[in-house]
Amino acid sequence: MAKNIADLLGKDADYLLKHQSKTISKDRLHLPNPKFVEDVFVQSNRSPQVLRSLQQLFSTGRLANTGYVSILPIDQGIEHSAGASFAKNPDYFDPENIVNLAIEGGCNGVATTYGVLAMMSRKYAHRIPFIVKINHNELLTYPNKADEIMFGSVEDAWNLGAMAVGATIYFGSENSTRQIQEVSAAFERAHQLGMATILWCYTRNSAFKKDGVDYHVSADLTGQANHLGVTIQADIIKQKLPENNGGYKALNTGGSSYGKLDERIYSELTSEHPIDLCRYQVANCFMGRAGLINSGGESKGASDLADAVRTAVINKRAGGMGLISGRKAFQRPIKEGVEILQSIQDVYLDKSIDIA
């Protein structure tokens, strides 16, 4: 193992690198490997064109032919406002710099908006897999509201050379039923056209914050969101790293009834260890048949490199497929952004960091 990975983990190095899971055995999982498309997706209903698209994703960048992926996502210009997102580095108002960061960073693909990828289509669509984010929550409506809406057609994504489409569903929100229906139809059409599908599986409801604890990042609720995501045939699931557990329990107190739970979720299928919490997310992705990529999270400044490596170690040792990290990379000079992306990739290239 590269010494600097352990150094970046600091006091948590042994806690994360030596943990052996006693919850869901790694033998039950379908783990990333160089032949993942052949081992898993060839058995599915995915067409030869979709298999080709998936293989293109797995065959690009520094992680090519490992079964792992590193994706650069930059849709914050809409989701968080362009000014708030790009003020730290105004170069990223220019779409070409977004695509170049993904290429120089050694990523498997770049996930961003119709506008960015359409503007760069003829110059770059053959050089790195394009993943079009087809819906967004725009924050200009007053008052702000949490609702993902479609920004274009799947056909347009195909025409600009996309290898995949990505979408977000706010599971648990008042608009989730419509979003599930819209994204399900879009993913079906994407598969018909030969594109892969990636789902941002986010939970969103003010009730998920209870007694000072934010259960939007609980393993049980995010795990169920993942399971809904793979049910609508997402090939890859993007999810926030779990930080706690017990969302179902918290929402079933005070005489309220919410969902269904089994105590074994907490006593047998998970533990308090972050790797075991993440493994529960992997299990809900059909035991890893659909890859789990965790979010790199917001940029916090000096700790970004260490935080990114920590997330990558947890994801890999849990049985996940990689990281999708944007703000930590693009909200700084490009050289530093490349360093963060490649440090994430180094975790997946390091064979001494194994599955817990």
CSV table of C-alpha atoms in Angstrom, one decimal:
chain,number,residue,atom,x,y,z
A,1,MET,CA,0.0,0.0,0.0
A,2,ALA,CA,1.2,3.5,-0.8
A,3,LYS,CA,2.4,5.0,2.4
A,4,ASN,CA,0.7,8.3,1.7
A,5,ILE,CA,-2.7,6.7,1.7
A,6,ALA,CA,-2.2,5.5,5.3
A,7,ASP,CA,-0.7,8.9,6.2
A,8,LEU,CA,-3.8,10.7,4.8
A,9,LEU,CA,-6.1,8.4,6.9
A,10,GLY,CA,-4.1,9.4,10.0
A,11,LYS,CA,-5.4,7.9,13.2
A,12,ASP,CA,-8.2,6.1,11.3
A,13,ALA,CA,-5.7,4.1,9.2
A,14,ASP,CA,-5.9,0.8,11.0
A,15,TYR,CA,-9.6,1.3,11.7
A,16,LEU,CA,-10.3,1.5,8.0
A,17,LEU,CA,-7.6,-0.6,6.4
A,18,LYS,CA,-7.7,-3.6,8.8
A,19,HIS,CA,-11.4,-3.9,9.4
A,20,GLN,CA,-12.9,-7.3,8.5
A,21,SER,CA,-16.6,-7.2,8.0
A,22,LYS,CA,-18.7,-9.7,10.0
A,23,THR,CA,-22.1,-8.5,8.6
A,24,ILE,CA,-22.7,-9.4,4.9
A,25,SER,CA,-19.9,-11.7,3.7
A,26,LYS,CA,-17.8,-10.4,0.8
A,27,ASP,CA,-18.4,-13.9,-0.7
A,28,ARG,CA,-22.0,-12.9,-1.3
A,29,LEU,CA,-21.1,-9.9,-3.4
A,30,HIS,CA,-20.5,-9.4,-7.1
A,31,LEU,CA,-17.3,-7.4,-6.9
A,32,PRO,CA,-15.8,-5.1,-9.5
A,33,ASN,CA,-13.2,-6.9,-11.7
A,34,PRO,CA,-11.8,-6.5,-15.2
A,35,LYS,CA,-14.5,-8.8,-16.6
A,36,PHE,CA,-17.5,-7.2,-14.8
A,37,VAL,CA,-19.5,-6.5,-17.9
A,38,GLU,CA,-19.1,-10.2,-19.0
A,39,ASP,CA,-19.7,-11.6,-15.5
A,40,VAL,CA,-22.8,-9.5,-14.6
A,41,PHE,CA,-24.4,-7.5,-17.4
A,42,VAL,CA,-24.1,-10.1,-20.2
A,43,GLN,CA,-26.7,-12.2,-18.2
A,44,SER,CA,-29.1,-9.2,-18.1
A,45,ASN,CA,-31.5,-7.7,-20.7
A,46,ARG,CA,-29.0,-5.1,-21.6
A,47,SER,CA,-28.5,-5.0,-25.4
A,48,PRO,CA,-25.1,-5.4,-27.1
A,49,GLN,CA,-25.1,-1.6,-27.6
A,50,VAL,CA,-25.5,-1.0,-23.9
A,51,LEU,CA,-22.8,-3.6,-23.1
A,52,ARG,CA,-20.5,-1.7,-25.5
A,53,SER,CA,-21.3,1.6,-23.7
A,54,LEU,CA,-20.6,0.1,-20.3
A,55,GLN,CA,-17.4,-1.4,-21.5
A,56,GLN,CA,-16.3,1.9,-22.9
A,57,LEU,CA,-16.8,3.4,-19.5
A,58,PHE,CA,-14.8,0.6,-17.8
A,59,SER,CA,-12.1,0.9,-20.4
A,60,THR,CA,-11.2,4.6,-20.1
A,61,GLY,CA,-8.8,6.5,-17.9
A,62,ARG,CA,-6.4,5.4,-15.2
A,63,LEU,CA,-8.8,2.8,-13.9
A,64,ALA,CA,-9.3,1.2,-17.3
A,65,ASN,CA,-9.9,-2.5,-17.2
A,66,THR,CA,-10.0,-2.8,-13.4
A,67,GLY,CA,-13.8,-2.8,-12.9
A,68,TYR,CA,-13.6,0.5,-11.0
A,69,VAL,CA,-14.7,3.9,-12.1
A,70,SER,CA,-13.8,7.5,-11.3
A,71,ILE,CA,-16.3,10.0,-12.7
A,72,LEU,CA,-16.1,13.8,-12.7
A,73,PRO,CA,-19.6,15.3,-12.1
A,74,ILE,CA,-20.1,19.0,-12.6
A,75,ASP,CA,-23.8,19.8,-12.7
A,76,GLN,CA,-23.6,22.3,-9.8
A,77,GLY,CA,-23.8,25.2,-12.2
A,78,ILE,CA,-27.5,24.5,-12.2
A,79,GLU,CA,-28.0,22.6,-8.9
A,80,HIS,CA,-26.2,25.1,-6.7
A,81,SER,CA,-26.0,28.1,-9.1
A,82,ALA,CA,-23.0,28.8,-11.3
A,83,GLY,CA,-21.8,31.8,-9.3
A,84,ALA,CA,-21.7,29.8,-6.0
A,85,SER,CA,-20.0,26.8,-7.7
A,86,PHE,CA,-17.4,28.5,-10.0
A,87,ALA,CA,-16.5,31.6,-7.9
A,88,LYS,CA,-13.5,29.8,-6.5
A,89,ASN,CA,-12.3,29.0,-10.0
A,90,PRO,CA,-14.1,31.0,-12.8
A,91,ASP,CA,-12.3,28.9,-15.5
A,92,TYR,CA,-15.1,26.4,-15.1
A,93,PHE,CA,-17.7,28.7,-16.5
A,94,ASP,CA,-16.0,27.5,-19.8
A,95,PRO,CA,-17.3,24.0,-20.7
A,96,GLU,CA,-14.0,23.0,-22.3
A,97,ASN,CA,-12.2,23.3,-18.9
A,98,ILE,CA,-14.7,20.9,-17.4
A,99,VAL,CA,-14.0,18.2,-20.0
A,100,ASN,CA,-10.3,18.8,-19.9
A,101,LEU,CA,-10.2,18.3,-16.1
A,102,ALA,CA,-11.8,14.9,-16.5
A,103,ILE,CA,-9.3,13.9,-19.2
A,104,GLU,CA,-6.2,15.2,-17.4
A,105,GLY,CA,-7.5,13.7,-14.1
A,106,GLY,CA,-7.6,10.3,-15.7
A,107,CYS,CA,-11.4,9.8,-15.2
A,108,ASN,CA,-13.5,7.1,-16.8
A,109,GLY,CA,-16.1,9.7,-17.8
A,110,VAL,CA,-17.5,13.2,-17.3
A,111,ALA,CA,-21.0,13.8,-16.1
A,112,THR,CA,-22.4,17.2,-16.7
A,113,THR,CA,-25.2,19.1,-18.4
A,114,TYR,CA,-26.7,19.0,-21.9
A,115,GLY,CA,-25.3,22.5,-22.6
A,116,VAL,CA,-21.7,21.7,-21.5
A,117,LEU,CA,-21.5,18.5,-23.5
A,118,ALA,CA,-23.3,19.8,-26.5
A,119,MET,CA,-20.9,22.7,-26.7
A,120,MET,CA,-17.9,20.3,-26.7
A,121,SER,CA,-19.5,17.4,-28.5
A,122,ARG,CA,-17.6,17.3,-31.8
A,123,LYS,CA,-14.2,17.9,-30.2
A,124,TYR,CA,-14.4,15.5,-27.2
A,125,ALA,CA,-17.2,12.9,-27.5
A,126,HIS,CA,-14.8,10.4,-28.9
A,127,ARG,CA,-12.0,11.1,-26.4
A,128,ILE,CA,-13.9,10.5,-23.1
A,129,PRO,CA,-17.3,9.0,-22.3
A,130,PHE,CA,-20.0,11.6,-22.0
A,131,ILE,CA,-22.6,11.2,-19.3
A,132,VAL,CA,-25.5,13.7,-19.8
A,133,LYS,CA,-27.3,14.7,-16.5
A,134,ILE,CA,-30.8,14.9,-17.9
A,135,ASN,CA,-32.7,16.4,-14.9
A,136,HIS,CA,-31.9,19.1,-12.4
A,137,ASN,CA,-33.2,21.0,-9.4
A,138,GLU,CA,-32.9,24.6,-10.5
A,139,LEU,CA,-32.6,27.2,-7.7
A,140,LEU,CA,-33.8,30.3,-9.4
A,141,THR,CA,-37.5,29.7,-8.7
A,142,TYR,CA,-38.6,31.7,-5.6
A,143,PRO,CA,-39.1,30.4,-3.1
A,144,ASN,CA,-36.6,27.6,-3.7
A,145,LYS,CA,-38.0,24.1,-3.9
A,146,ALA,CA,-36.6,20.6,-4.1
A,147,ASP,CA,-37.8,19.1,-7.4
A,148,GLU,CA,-35.8,17.5,-10.2
A,149,ILE,CA,-37.2,18.3,-13.6
A,150,MET,CA,-36.2,17.1,-17.1
A,151,PHE,CA,-34.0,19.5,-19.1
A,152,GLY,CA,-34.0,17.8,-22.4
A,153,SER,CA,-34.6,14.5,-24.3
A,154,VAL,CA,-32.8,11.2,-24.2
A,155,GLU,CA,-32.5,11.4,-28.0
A,156,ASP,CA,-30.6,14.7,-27.7
A,157,ALA,CA,-28.2,13.1,-25.3
A,158,TRP,CA,-27.6,10.3,-27.8
A,159,ASN,CA,-27.2,12.8,-30.7
A,160,LEU,CA,-24.4,14.7,-28.9
A,161,GLY,CA,-22.5,11.4,-28.5
A,162,ALA,CA,-23.3,10.4,-24.9
A,163,MET,CA,-22.3,7.0,-23.7
A,164,ALA,CA,-24.7,7.2,-20.7
A,165,VAL,CA,-27.4,9.4,-19.1
A,166,GLY,CA,-27.6,10.3,-15.5
A,167,ALA,CA,-30.6,11.4,-13.4
A,168,THR,CA,-31.5,12.3,-9.9
A,169,ILE,CA,-34.6,11.1,-7.9
A,170,TYR,CA,-35.4,12.7,-4.5
A,171,PHE,CA,-36.8,9.6,-2.9
A,172,GLY,CA,-39.1,10.5,0.0
A,173,SER,CA,-40.0,13.9,-1.4
A,174,GLU,CA,-43.5,15.0,-2.3
A,175,ASN,CA,-42.5,14.9,-6.0
A,176,SER,CA,-40.8,11.4,-5.9
A,177,THR,CA,-43.7,9.5,-7.6
A,178,ARG,CA,-43.5,11.8,-10.7
A,179,GLN,CA,-39.7,11.7,-10.7
A,180,ILE,CA,-39.7,7.8,-10.5
A,181,GLN,CA,-42.1,7.7,-13.5
A,182,GLU,CA,-40.1,10.2,-15.5
A,183,VAL,CA,-36.7,8.7,-14.9
A,184,SER,CA,-37.9,5.1,-15.4
A,185,ALA,CA,-39.2,6.1,-18.9
A,186,ALA,CA,-36.0,8.0,-19.7
A,187,PHE,CA,-33.8,5.0,-18.6
A,188,GLU,CA,-35.9,2.6,-20.7
A,189,ARG,CA,-35.4,4.9,-23.7
A,190,ALA,CA,-31.7,5.3,-23.0
A,191,HIS,CA,-31.3,1.5,-23.0
A,192,GLN,CA,-33.2,1.2,-26.3
A,193,LEU,CA,-30.7,3.7,-27.8
A,194,GLY,CA,-27.7,1.8,-26.4
A,195,MET,CA,-26.7,4.1,-23.5
A,196,ALA,CA,-25.9,3.1,-20.0
A,197,THR,CA,-27.8,4.6,-17.0
A,198,ILE,CA,-26.6,6.2,-13.8
A,199,LEU,CA,-29.0,7.2,-11.0
A,200,TRP,CA,-28.3,9.8,-8.3
A,201,CYS,CA,-30.3,8.1,-5.5
A,202,TYR,CA,-30.9,10.9,-3.0
A,203,THR,CA,-33.3,10.9,-0.1
A,204,ARG,CA,-35.1,14.2,0.5
A,205,ASN,CA,-37.7,15.1,3.1
A,206,SER,CA,-37.5,17.6,6.0
A,207,ALA,CA,-38.9,14.9,8.2
A,208,PHE,CA,-35.7,12.9,7.7
A,209,LYS,CA,-34.0,15.3,10.1
A,210,LYS,CA,-35.1,14.3,13.6
A,211,ASP,CA,-33.8,15.2,17.1
A,212,GLY,CA,-30.7,16.8,15.7
A,213,VAL,CA,-29.8,13.8,13.5
A,214,ASP,CA,-29.8,13.9,9.7
A,215,TYR,CA,-31.1,10.6,8.5
A,216,HIS,CA,-30.8,11.6,4.8
A,217,VAL,CA,-27.4,9.8,5.1
A,218,SER,CA,-28.6,6.8,7.2
A,219,ALA,CA,-27.6,3.4,5.8
A,220,ASP,CA,-31.2,2.0,6.0
A,221,LEU,CA,-32.9,4.8,4.1
A,222,THR,CA,-30.2,5.3,1.5
A,223,GLY,CA,-30.0,1.5,1.1
A,224,GLN,CA,-33.7,1.4,0.3
A,225,ALA,CA,-33.3,4.3,-2.1
A,226,ASN,CA,-30.6,2.3,-3.9
A,227,HIS,CA,-32.9,-0.7,-4.1
A,228,LEU,CA,-35.6,1.4,-5.7
A,229,GLY,CA,-32.9,2.7,-8.1
A,230,VAL,CA,-31.8,-0.7,-9.4
A,231,THR,CA,-35.4,-1.7,-9.7
A,232,ILE,CA,-35.9,0.9,-12.4
A,233,GLN,CA,-32.8,-0.6,-14.1
A,234,ALA,CA,-30.1,1.9,-13.2
A,235,ASP,CA,-26.8,0.3,-14.2
A,236,ILE,CA,-24.8,2.2,-11.7
A,237,ILE,CA,-26.0,3.9,-8.5
A,238,LYS,CA,-24.6,7.1,-7.1
A,239,GLN,CA,-25.2,7.5,-3.4
A,240,LYS,CA,-23.9,9.6,-0.5
A,241,LEU,CA,-21.7,7.8,1.9
A,242,PRO,CA,-23.7,6.7,4.9
A,243,GLU,CA,-22.9,8.5,8.2
A,244,ASN,CA,-25.4,6.9,10.6
A,245,ASN,CA,-28.2,4.3,10.7
A,246,GLY,CA,-31.7,4.0,12.1
A,247,GLY,CA,-33.7,6.2,9.9
A,248,TYR,CA,-36.7,3.8,9.8
A,249,LYS,CA,-36.6,3.5,13.6
A,250,ALA,CA,-36.5,7.3,14.1
A,251,LEU,CA,-39.5,7.8,11.8
A,252,ASN,CA,-41.5,5.1,13.5
A,253,THR,CA,-41.6,6.8,16.9
A,254,GLY,CA,-44.3,8.9,18.6
A,255,GLY,CA,-47.2,6.8,17.2
A,256,SER,CA,-46.2,7.3,13.6
A,257,SER,CA,-45.9,4.5,11.1
A,258,TYR,CA,-43.3,4.7,8.3
A,259,GLY,CA,-42.2,2.0,5.9
A,260,LYS,CA,-41.2,-1.4,7.1
A,261,LEU,CA,-38.2,-2.5,9.1
A,262,ASP,CA,-36.6,-5.7,10.6
A,263,GLU,CA,-34.3,-5.4,13.6
A,264,ARG,CA,-31.8,-7.7,11.8
A,265,ILE,CA,-31.0,-4.7,9.5
A,266,TYR,CA,-29.2,-3.2,12.5
A,267,SER,CA,-28.1,-6.3,14.4
A,268,GLU,CA,-26.9,-8.6,11.6
A,269,LEU,CA,-26.7,-6.8,8.2
A,270,THR,CA,-24.9,-3.7,9.5
A,271,SER,CA,-22.7,-2.5,12.3
A,272,GLU,CA,-21.6,1.0,13.3
A,273,HIS,CA,-18.4,0.7,11.2
A,274,PRO,CA,-18.5,2.9,8.1
A,275,ILE,CA,-17.4,0.1,5.9
A,276,ASP,CA,-20.3,-2.1,7.1
A,277,LEU,CA,-22.8,0.8,6.6
A,278,CYS,CA,-21.5,1.2,3.1
A,279,ARG,CA,-21.7,-2.5,2.4
A,280,TYR,CA,-25.4,-2.4,3.3
A,281,GLN,CA,-25.8,0.1,0.4
A,282,VAL,CA,-23.9,-2.3,-1.9
A,283,ALA,CA,-26.2,-5.2,-0.9
A,284,ASN,CA,-29.2,-3.1,-1.8
A,285,CYS,CA,-27.7,-2.7,-5.3
A,286,PHE,CA,-28.5,-6.4,-6.0
A,287,MET,CA,-25.5,-7.5,-4.1
A,288,GLY,CA,-23.2,-5.4,-6.3
A,289,ARG,CA,-24.6,-6.4,-9.7
A,290,ALA,CA,-25.3,-2.7,-10.2
A,291,GLY,CA,-22.2,-0.8,-9.1
A,292,LEU,CA,-22.3,1.6,-6.2
A,293,ILE,CA,-20.3,4.8,-6.6
A,294,ASN,CA,-20.3,7.1,-3.6
A,295,SER,CA,-20.3,10.9,-3.7
A,296,GLY,CA,-17.1,12.8,-3.0
A,297,GLY,CA,-19.0,15.5,-1.2
A,298,GLU,CA,-18.6,19.2,-0.8
A,299,SER,CA,-15.2,21.0,-0.8
A,300,LYS,CA,-14.1,21.9,2.8
A,301,GLY,CA,-10.7,23.2,1.9
A,302,ALA,CA,-7.5,21.8,3.4
A,303,SER,CA,-9.0,18.5,4.4
A,304,ASP,CA,-10.3,17.7,0.9
A,305,LEU,CA,-7.6,15.3,-0.2
A,306,ALA,CA,-7.7,13.3,3.0
A,307,ASP,CA,-11.5,13.2,3.0
A,308,ALA,CA,-11.6,12.0,-0.6
A,309,VAL,CA,-9.1,9.2,0.1
A,310,ARG,CA,-11.1,8.2,3.2
A,311,THR,CA,-14.3,7.9,1.2
A,312,ALA,CA,-12.5,5.9,-1.5
A,313,VAL,CA,-11.1,3.4,1.0
A,314,ILE,CA,-14.5,2.9,2.6
A,315,ASN,CA,-16.3,2.5,-0.8
A,316,LYS,CA,-13.7,0.0,-2.1
A,317,ARG,CA,-13.4,-2.1,1.0
A,318,ALA,CA,-17.2,-2.2,1.3
A,319,GLY,CA,-17.4,-3.7,-2.3
A,320,GLY,CA,-18.3,-0.5,-4.1
A,321,MET,CA,-17.3,0.4,-7.7
A,322,GLY,CA,-15.7,3.8,-7.3
A,323,LEU,CA,-16.2,7.5,-6.6
A,324,ILE,CA,-18.0,10.4,-8.3
A,325,SER,CA,-16.2,13.5,-7.1
A,326,GLY,CA,-16.7,17.0,-8.4
A,327,ARG,CA,-16.5,20.0,-6.0
A,328,LYS,CA,-13.3,18.8,-4.3
A,329,ALA,CA,-11.6,18.8,-7.8
A,330,PHE,CA,-13.0,21.8,-9.7
A,331,GLN,CA,-13.2,24.3,-6.9
A,332,ARG,CA,-9.4,24.8,-7.0
A,333,PRO,CA,-6.6,25.2,-9.5
A,334,ILE,CA,-6.6,22.4,-12.1
A,335,LYS,CA,-3.2,21.0,-11.0
A,336,GLU,CA,-4.6,20.5,-7.5
A,337,GLY,CA,-7.9,19.1,-8.9
A,338,VAL,CA,-6.0,16.5,-10.9
A,339,GLU,CA,-4.0,15.5,-7.8
A,340,ILE,CA,-7.2,14.9,-5.9
A,341,LEU,CA,-8.8,12.8,-8.7
A,342,GLN,CA,-5.7,10.7,-9.1
A,343,SER,CA,-5.3,10.2,-5.4
A,344,ILE,CA,-8.8,8.7,-5.4
A,345,GLN,CA,-7.9,6.5,-8.3
A,346,ASP,CA,-4.7,5.4,-6.5
A,347,VAL,CA,-6.9,3.8,-3.8
A,348,TYR,CA,-8.6,1.6,-6.4
A,349,LEU,CA,-5.3,0.8,-8.1
A,350,ASP,CA,-3.6,-0.3,-4.9
A,351,LYS,CA,-4.1,-4.0,-4.7
A,352,SER,CA,-3.1,-4.1,-1.0
A,353,ILE,CA,-6.4,-2.3,-0.1
A,354,ASP,CA,-8.7,-5.3,-0.3
A,355,ILE,CA,-12.4,-6.1,0.3
A,356,ALA,CA,-13.2,-6.2,4.0
